[in-house]
Coordinates of C-alpha atoms in Angstrom, one line a residue:
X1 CA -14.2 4.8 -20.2
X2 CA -14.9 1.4 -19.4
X3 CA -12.8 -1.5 -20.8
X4 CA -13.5 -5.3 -21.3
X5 CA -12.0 -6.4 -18.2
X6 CA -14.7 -4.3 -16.5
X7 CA -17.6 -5.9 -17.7
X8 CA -19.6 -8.8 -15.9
X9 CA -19.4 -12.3 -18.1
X10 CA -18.2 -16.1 -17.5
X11 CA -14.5 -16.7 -16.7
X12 CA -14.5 -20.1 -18.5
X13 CA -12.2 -21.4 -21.5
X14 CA -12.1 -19.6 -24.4
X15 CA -12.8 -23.0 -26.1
X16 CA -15.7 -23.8 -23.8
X17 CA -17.2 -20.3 -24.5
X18 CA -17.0 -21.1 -28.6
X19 CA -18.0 -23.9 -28.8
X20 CA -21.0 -23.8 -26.5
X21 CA -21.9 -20.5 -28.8
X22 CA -20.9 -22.5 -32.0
X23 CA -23.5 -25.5 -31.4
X24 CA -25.8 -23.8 -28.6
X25 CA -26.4 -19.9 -29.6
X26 CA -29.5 -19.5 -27.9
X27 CA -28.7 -21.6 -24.6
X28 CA -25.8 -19.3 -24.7
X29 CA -27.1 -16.1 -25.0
X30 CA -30.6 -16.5 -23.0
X31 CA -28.0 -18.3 -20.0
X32 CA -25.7 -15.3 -20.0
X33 CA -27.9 -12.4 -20.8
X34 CA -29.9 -13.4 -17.6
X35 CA -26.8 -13.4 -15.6
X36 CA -25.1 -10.3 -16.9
X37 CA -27.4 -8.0 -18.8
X38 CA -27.6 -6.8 -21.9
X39 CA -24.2 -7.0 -22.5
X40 CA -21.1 -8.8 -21.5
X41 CA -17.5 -10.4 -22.3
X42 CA -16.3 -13.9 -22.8
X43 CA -13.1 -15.5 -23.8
X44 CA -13.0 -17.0 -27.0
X45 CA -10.7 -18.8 -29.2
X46 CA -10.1 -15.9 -31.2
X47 CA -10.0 -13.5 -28.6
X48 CA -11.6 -11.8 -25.7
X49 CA -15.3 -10.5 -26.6
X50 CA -17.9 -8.2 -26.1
X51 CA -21.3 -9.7 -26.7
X52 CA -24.2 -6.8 -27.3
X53 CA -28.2 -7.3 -27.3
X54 CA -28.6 -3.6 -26.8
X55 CA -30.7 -2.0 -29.8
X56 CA -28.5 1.6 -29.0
X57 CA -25.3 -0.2 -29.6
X58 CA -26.6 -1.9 -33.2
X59 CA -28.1 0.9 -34.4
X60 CA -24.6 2.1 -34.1
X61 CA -22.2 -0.7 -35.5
X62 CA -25.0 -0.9 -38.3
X63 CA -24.5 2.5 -39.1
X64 CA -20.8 2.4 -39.3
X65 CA -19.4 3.1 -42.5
X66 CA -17.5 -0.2 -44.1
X67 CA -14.3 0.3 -43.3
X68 CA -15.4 0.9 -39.6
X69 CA -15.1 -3.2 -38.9
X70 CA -13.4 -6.0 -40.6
X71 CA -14.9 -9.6 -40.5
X72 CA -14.1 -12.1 -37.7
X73 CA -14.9 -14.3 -40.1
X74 CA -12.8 -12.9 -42.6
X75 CA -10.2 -15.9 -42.2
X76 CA -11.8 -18.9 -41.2
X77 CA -14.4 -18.9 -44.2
X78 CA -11.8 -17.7 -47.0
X79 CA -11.3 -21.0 -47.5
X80 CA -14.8 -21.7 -48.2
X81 CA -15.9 -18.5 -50.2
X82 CA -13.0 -17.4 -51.6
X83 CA -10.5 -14.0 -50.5
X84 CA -12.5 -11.9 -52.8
X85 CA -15.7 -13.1 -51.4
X86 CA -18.3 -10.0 -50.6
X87 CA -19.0 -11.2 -47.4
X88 CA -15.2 -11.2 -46.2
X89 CA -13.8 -8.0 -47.8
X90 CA -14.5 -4.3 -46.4
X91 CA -13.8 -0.6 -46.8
X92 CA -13.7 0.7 -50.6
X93 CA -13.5 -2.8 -52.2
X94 CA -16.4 -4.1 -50.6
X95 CA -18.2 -1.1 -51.4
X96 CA -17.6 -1.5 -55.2
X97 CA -18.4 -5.2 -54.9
X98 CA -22.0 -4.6 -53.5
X99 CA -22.5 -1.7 -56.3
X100 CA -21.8 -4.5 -59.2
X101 CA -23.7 -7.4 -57.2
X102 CA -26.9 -5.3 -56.5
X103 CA -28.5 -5.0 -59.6
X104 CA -28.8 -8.8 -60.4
X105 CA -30.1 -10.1 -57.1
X106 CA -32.9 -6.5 -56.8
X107 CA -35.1 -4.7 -58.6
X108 CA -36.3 -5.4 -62.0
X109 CA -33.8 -7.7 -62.5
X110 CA -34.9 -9.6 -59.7
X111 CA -38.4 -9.3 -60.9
X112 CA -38.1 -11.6 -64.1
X113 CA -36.5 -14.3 -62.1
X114 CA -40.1 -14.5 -60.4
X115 CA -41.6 -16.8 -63.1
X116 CA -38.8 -19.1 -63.1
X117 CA -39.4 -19.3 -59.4
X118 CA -42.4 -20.2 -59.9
X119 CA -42.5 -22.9 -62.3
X120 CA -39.7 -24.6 -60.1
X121 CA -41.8 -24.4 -56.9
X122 CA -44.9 -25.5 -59.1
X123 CA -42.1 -29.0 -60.5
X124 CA -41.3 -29.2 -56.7
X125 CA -44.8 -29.2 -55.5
X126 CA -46.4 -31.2 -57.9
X127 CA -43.8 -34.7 -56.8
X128 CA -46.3 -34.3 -53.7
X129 CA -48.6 -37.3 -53.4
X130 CA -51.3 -37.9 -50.8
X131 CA -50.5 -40.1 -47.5
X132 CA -46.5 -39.4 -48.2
X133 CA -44.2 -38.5 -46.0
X134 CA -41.6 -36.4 -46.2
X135 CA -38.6 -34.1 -45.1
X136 CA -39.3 -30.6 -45.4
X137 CA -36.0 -29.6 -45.8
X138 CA -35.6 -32.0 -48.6
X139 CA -38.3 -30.4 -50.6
X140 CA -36.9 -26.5 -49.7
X141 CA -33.3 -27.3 -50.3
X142 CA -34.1 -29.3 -53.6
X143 CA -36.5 -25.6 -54.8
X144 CA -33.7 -23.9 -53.7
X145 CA -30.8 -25.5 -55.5
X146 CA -33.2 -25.7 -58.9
X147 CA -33.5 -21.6 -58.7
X148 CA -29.7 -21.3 -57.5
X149 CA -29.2 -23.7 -61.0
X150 CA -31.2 -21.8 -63.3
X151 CA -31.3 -18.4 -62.2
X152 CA -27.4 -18.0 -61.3
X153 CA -25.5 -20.5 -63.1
X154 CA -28.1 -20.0 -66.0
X155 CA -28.2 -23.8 -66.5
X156 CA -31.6 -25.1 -68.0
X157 CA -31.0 -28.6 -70.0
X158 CA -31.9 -31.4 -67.9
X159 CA -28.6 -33.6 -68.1
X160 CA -26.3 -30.5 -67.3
X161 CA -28.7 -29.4 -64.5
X162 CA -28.5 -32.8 -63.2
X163 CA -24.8 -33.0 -63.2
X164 CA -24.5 -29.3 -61.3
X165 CA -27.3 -30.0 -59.3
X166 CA -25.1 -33.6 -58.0
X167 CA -21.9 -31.5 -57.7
X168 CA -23.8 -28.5 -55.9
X169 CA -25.0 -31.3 -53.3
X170 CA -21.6 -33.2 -52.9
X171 CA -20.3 -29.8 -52.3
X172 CA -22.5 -28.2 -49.6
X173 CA -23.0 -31.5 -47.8
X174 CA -18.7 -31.7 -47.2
X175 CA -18.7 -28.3 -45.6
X176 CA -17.2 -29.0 -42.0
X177 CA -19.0 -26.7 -39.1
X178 CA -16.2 -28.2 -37.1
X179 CA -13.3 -26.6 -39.2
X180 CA -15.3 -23.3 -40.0
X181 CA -15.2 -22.3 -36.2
X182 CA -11.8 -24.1 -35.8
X183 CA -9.5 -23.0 -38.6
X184 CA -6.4 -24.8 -37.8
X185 CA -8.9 -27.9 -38.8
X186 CA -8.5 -26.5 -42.5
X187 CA -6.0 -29.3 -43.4
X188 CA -5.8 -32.1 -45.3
X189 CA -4.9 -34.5 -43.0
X190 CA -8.2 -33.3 -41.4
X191 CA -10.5 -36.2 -42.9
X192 CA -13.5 -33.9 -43.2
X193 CA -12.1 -30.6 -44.7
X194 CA -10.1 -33.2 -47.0
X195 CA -14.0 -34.6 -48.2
X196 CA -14.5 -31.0 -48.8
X197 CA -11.2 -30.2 -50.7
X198 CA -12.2 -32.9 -53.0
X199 CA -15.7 -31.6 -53.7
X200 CA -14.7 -28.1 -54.2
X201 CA -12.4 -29.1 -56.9
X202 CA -14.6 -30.9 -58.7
X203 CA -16.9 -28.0 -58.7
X204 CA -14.0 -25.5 -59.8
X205 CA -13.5 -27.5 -62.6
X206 CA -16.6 -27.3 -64.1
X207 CA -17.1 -23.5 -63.3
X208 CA -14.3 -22.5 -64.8
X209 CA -14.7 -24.2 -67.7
X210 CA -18.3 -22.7 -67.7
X211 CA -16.5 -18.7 -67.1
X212 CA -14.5 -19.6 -70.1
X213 CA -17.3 -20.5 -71.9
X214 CA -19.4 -17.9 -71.3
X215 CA -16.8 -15.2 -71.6
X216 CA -16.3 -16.5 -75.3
X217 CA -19.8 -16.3 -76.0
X218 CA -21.3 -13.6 -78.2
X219 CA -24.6 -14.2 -76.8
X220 CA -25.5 -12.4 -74.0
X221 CA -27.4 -14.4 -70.8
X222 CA -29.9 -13.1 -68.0
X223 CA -28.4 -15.1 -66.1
X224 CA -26.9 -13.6 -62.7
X225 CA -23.2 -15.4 -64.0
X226 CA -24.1 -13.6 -67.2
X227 CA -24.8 -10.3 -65.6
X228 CA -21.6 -10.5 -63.6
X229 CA -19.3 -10.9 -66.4
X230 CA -21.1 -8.3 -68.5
X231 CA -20.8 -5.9 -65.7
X232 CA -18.1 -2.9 -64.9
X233 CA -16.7 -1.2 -62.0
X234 CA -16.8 2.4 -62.0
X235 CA -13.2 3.0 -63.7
X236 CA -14.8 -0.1 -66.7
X237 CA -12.9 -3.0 -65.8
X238 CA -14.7 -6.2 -65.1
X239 CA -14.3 -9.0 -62.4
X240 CA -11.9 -11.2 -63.1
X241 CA -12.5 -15.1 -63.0
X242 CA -11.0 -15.3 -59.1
X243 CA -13.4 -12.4 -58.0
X244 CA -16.6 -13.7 -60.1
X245 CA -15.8 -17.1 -58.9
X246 CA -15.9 -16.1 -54.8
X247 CA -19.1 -14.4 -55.8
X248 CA -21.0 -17.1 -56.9
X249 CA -19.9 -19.6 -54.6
X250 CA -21.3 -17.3 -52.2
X251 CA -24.1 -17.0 -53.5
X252 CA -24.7 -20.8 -53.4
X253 CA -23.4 -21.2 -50.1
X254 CA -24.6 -18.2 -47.9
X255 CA -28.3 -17.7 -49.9
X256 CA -29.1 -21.4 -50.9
X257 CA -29.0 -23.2 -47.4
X258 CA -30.4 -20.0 -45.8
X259 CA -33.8 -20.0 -48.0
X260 CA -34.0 -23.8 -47.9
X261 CA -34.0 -23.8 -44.1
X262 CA -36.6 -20.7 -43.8
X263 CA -38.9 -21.9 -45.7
X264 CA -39.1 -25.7 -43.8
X265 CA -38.8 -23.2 -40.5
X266 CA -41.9 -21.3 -41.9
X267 CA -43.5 -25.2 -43.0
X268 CA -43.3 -26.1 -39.4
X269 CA -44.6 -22.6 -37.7
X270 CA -47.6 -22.9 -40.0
X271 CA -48.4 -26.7 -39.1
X272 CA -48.3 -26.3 -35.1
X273 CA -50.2 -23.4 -35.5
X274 CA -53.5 -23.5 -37.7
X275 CA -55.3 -20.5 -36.6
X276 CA -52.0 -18.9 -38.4
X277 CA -52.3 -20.9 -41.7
X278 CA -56.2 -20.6 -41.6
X279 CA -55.3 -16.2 -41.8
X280 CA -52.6 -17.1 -44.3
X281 CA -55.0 -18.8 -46.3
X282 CA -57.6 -16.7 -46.4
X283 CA -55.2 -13.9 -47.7
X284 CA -53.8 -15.7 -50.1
X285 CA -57.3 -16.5 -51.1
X286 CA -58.6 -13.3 -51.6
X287 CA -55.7 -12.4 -53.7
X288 CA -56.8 -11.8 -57.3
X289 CA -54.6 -13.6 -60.1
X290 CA -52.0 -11.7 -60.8
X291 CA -51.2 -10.1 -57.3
X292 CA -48.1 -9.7 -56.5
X293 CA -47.6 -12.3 -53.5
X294 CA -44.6 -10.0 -52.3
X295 CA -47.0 -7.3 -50.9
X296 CA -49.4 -9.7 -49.2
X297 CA -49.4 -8.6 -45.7
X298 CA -49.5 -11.0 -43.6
X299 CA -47.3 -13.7 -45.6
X300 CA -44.5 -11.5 -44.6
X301 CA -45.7 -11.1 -41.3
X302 CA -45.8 -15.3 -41.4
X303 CA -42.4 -15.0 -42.7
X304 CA -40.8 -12.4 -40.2
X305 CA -42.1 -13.7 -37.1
X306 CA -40.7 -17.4 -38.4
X307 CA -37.1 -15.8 -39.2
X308 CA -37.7 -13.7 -35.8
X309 CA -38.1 -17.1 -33.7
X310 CA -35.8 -19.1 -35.6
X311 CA -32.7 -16.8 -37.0
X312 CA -30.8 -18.5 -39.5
X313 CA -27.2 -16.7 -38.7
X314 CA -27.3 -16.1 -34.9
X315 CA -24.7 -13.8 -34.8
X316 CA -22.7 -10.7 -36.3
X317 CA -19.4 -10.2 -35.4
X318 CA -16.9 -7.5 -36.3
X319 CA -13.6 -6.5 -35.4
X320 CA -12.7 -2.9 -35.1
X321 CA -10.1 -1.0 -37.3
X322 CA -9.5 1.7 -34.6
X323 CA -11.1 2.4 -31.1
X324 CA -14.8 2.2 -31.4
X325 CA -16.9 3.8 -29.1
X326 CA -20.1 1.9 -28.5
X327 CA -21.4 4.0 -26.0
X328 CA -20.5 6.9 -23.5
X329 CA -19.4 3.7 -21.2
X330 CA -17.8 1.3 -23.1
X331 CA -15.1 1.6 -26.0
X332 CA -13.7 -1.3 -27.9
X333 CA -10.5 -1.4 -28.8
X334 CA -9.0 -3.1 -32.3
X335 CA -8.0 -6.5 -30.3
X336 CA -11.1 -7.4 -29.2
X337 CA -14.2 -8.7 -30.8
X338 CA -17.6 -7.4 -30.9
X339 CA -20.6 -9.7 -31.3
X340 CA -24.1 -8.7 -32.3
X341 CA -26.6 -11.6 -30.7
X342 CA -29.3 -11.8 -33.2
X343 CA -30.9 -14.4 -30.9
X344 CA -31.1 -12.0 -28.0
X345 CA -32.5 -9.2 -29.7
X346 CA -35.1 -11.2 -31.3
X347 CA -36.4 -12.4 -28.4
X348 CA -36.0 -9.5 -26.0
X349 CA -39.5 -9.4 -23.9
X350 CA -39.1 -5.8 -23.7
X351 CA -39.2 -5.3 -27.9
X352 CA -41.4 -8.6 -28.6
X353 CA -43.6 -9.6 -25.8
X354 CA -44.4 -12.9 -25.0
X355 CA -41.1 -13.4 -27.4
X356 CA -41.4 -17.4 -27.5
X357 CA -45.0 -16.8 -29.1
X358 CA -45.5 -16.9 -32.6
X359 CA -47.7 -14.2 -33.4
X360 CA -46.9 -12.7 -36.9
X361 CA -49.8 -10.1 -35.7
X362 CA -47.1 -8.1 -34.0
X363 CA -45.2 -6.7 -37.1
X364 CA -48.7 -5.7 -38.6
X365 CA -49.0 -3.9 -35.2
X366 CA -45.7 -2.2 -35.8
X367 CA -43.0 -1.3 -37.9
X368 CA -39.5 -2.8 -36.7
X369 CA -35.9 -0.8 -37.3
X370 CA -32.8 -2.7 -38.1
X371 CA -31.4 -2.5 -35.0
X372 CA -34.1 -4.9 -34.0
X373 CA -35.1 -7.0 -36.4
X374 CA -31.9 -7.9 -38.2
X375 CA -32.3 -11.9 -39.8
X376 CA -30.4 -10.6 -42.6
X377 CA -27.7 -8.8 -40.4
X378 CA -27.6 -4.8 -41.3
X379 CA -26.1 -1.7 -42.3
X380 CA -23.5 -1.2 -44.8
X381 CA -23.0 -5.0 -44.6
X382 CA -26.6 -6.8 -44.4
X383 CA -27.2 -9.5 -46.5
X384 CA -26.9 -8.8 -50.5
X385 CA -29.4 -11.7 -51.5
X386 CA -32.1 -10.4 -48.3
X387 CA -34.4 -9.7 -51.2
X388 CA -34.0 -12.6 -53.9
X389 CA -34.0 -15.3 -50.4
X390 CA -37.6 -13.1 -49.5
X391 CA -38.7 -13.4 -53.1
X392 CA -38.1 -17.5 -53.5
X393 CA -39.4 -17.9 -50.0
X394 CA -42.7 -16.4 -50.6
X395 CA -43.5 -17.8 -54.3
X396 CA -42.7 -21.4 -52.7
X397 CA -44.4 -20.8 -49.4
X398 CA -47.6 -19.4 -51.4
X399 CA -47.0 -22.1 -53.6
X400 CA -47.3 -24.9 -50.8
X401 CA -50.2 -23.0 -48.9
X402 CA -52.6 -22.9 -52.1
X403 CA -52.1 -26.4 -53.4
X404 CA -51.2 -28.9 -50.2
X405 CA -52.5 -29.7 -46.7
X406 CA -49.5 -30.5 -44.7
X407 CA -49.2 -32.2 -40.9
X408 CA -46.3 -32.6 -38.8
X409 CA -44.9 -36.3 -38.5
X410 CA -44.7 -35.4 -34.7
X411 CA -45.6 -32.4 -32.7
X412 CA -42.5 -32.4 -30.7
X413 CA -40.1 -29.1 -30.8
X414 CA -37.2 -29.8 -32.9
X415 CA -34.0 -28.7 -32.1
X416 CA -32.0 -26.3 -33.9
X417 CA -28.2 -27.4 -34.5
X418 CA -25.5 -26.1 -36.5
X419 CA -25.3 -27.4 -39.8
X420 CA -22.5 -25.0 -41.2
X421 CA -22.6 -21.1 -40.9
X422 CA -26.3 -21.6 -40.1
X423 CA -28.7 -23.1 -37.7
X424 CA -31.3 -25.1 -38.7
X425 CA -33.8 -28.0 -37.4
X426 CA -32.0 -30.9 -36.4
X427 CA -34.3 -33.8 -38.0
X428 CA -35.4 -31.7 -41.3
X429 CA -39.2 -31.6 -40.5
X430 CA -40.8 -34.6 -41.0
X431 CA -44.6 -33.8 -42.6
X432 CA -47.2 -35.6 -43.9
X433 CA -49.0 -34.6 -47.1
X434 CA -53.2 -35.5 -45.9
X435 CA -54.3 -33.9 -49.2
X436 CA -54.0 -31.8 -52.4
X437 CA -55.9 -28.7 -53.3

């Protein structure tokens, strides 16, 4: 049985390893994984680590039960999302969490949020004028937050939209990377998390008062809030305020930035390459009214190969329970940390050839499994929202295609930084609109 101190990897600081894979994923995982192979450790600040690319090894910590791993994450975001937070809790509680948080976000309940999706992306695109220019992020974030307005917090008159849309902003704007991957930072007398205490406390007030409001209500909303308070565990008790609370919050924070920054991702894939947009187009054309857009081909080809070049989470990392073997060779033990590199997988030559290409051909050409094409993470623990964030993403995207001809302010690469528990581009996507359809 091998052990961690066995395996090939850089002997720097812990602190040097983290933050270079906080701010630089992909510099750090292409730099090591050509030194060491598929797999290796590092030092980190929580902890020594085992970093994994290997398909065989995912296909086996995705098909771990839940109470297999707990979240390394677990106690730097509590702050953020809440103790109660589905993302942070595992074994039999988080199990019950994802049974009463499926329903709204899949399905037929996700089905009638479509045409609300829709007139929001047809408001967004319709502020478009000819010769303006832009950020694309701007436009995807504000179509984002309008559906996360409407659609989950079930807010539809104008001055209160306005005021939740001003405190959802204030909020996600104060969230410190720099304390998220540092969690002795989560102190007041740190200036930034203290921005961000402020702003979340000005957002609790007005969600609990809306909980209270909506528990007293007799009328019953579609809302997902709605839904949630409505709903029962197995044994018919409800989530109480604390739990629905971490739930939405999570929602906002995990599923809003993460659409907003695929679809300006998938905005700048489609400008630098026409021949891509041209196909796109002449799908979308050929599409009869009333198609659904969600089983157009080769939109979610556009889409995959965008998220497969430019993950929005770059990681997955779990801590064992008990000793976990991860292969014949190799068995990690409950102090150390195991890290899934999306980044690596994604653009392993030996799954995706010519893996710096964007070719959204090659998952026409083939059908992907989890363990390599994971954007949403996998197993018992991928994403909950994976298919309301596909759903907004291609109404908007569809949206943009049919009814505006789009250039890019500059052809130069932008860089992907760290914005928060995400990576996104640096400078937002400057475009110019040359035309409306």
């Amino acid at each position: 049985m091998s052990t961690l101190d066995s395996l090939p990897g850089p002997r720097t600081p812990g602190i040097v390893n983290t933050l270079e894979f906080a701010f630089a994923p992909r510099f750090f995982t292409q730099r090591h994984r050509k030194k060491y192979g598929r797999v290796f450790r590092s030092p980190a600040i929580q902890g020594d680590a085992i970093f994994t690319t290997d398909p065989e090894h995912i296909r086996r910590i995705f098909a771990a039960d839940s109470d297999t791993f707990r979240v390394l994450a677990a106690t730097s975001l509590r702050a953020l999302f809440g103790r109660q937070s589905v993302l942070l809790t595992s074994g039999p509680t988080h199990k019950r969490q994802r049974k009463l948080l499926a329903p709204p976000l899949q399905g037929g309940r996700l089905r009638k949020f479509a045409a609300t999706m829709q007139q929001l992306a047809d408001r967004q695109v319709a502020t478009l004028r000819p010769g303006q220019e832009f950020r694309a992020l701007d436009l995807t974030t504000a179509f984002t937050l309008d559906v996360i307005v409407q659609t989950v917090f079930g807010v539809t008159a104008e001055h209160e939209a306005h005021e939740l849309r001003e405190l959802l902003k204030t909020l996600i704007h104060h969230v410190p990377p720099s304390a998220l991957f540092a969690p002795p930072l989560q102190q007041a007398w740190y200036p930034p998390w203290a921005r961000y205490l402020k702003a979340r406390d000005h957002f609790n007030r007005w969600l609990n008062a809306k909980i209270a409001a909506r528990r007293k209500s007799p009328e019953p909303g579609d809302d997902v809030l709605s839904l949630l308070l409505d709903a029962r565990f197995d044994d018919g008790t409800q989530m109480d305020d604390e739990e629905v609370h971490a739930q939405l919050i999570t929602l906002l924070l995990a599923g809003h930035e993460t659409t907003a920054i695929a679809l300006a991702s998938c905005m700048s894939r489609l400008a630098r390459h026409p021949e891509v947009l041209e196909a796109l187009s002449r799908e979308l054309d050929a599409a009869l009214p009333g198609d659904d857009v969600q089983r157009l081909p080769y939109l979610s080809a556009v889409i995959d190969e965008t998220l497969r070049i430019d993950p929005i989470v770059s990681d997955v990392a779990r801590i064992p329970n008990a000793d976990f073997v991860l292969d014949k060779d190799l068995t990690v033990t409950p102090d150390q940390l195991l890290i899934v590199l999306i980044e690596g997988v994604h653009l392993d030559p030996a799954l995706y050839p010519d893996p710096l290409q964007f070719r959204p051909e090659r998952f026409l050409e083939r059908k992907y499994a989890a363990h390599e094409f994971m954007p949403f993470g996998g197993g018992v623990r991928r994403c909950i929202g994976a298919a309301f964030s596909d759903m907004e993403t291609k109404i908007m995207l569809t949206t943009l295609v049919r009814r505006a001809v789009l250039r890019l302010v500059s052809q130069r690469p932008e860089r992907r930084v760290r914005r928060n528990i995400t990576m996104g581009p640096q400078h937002g996507v400057p475009m110019r609109v040359e035309h409306l359809r």
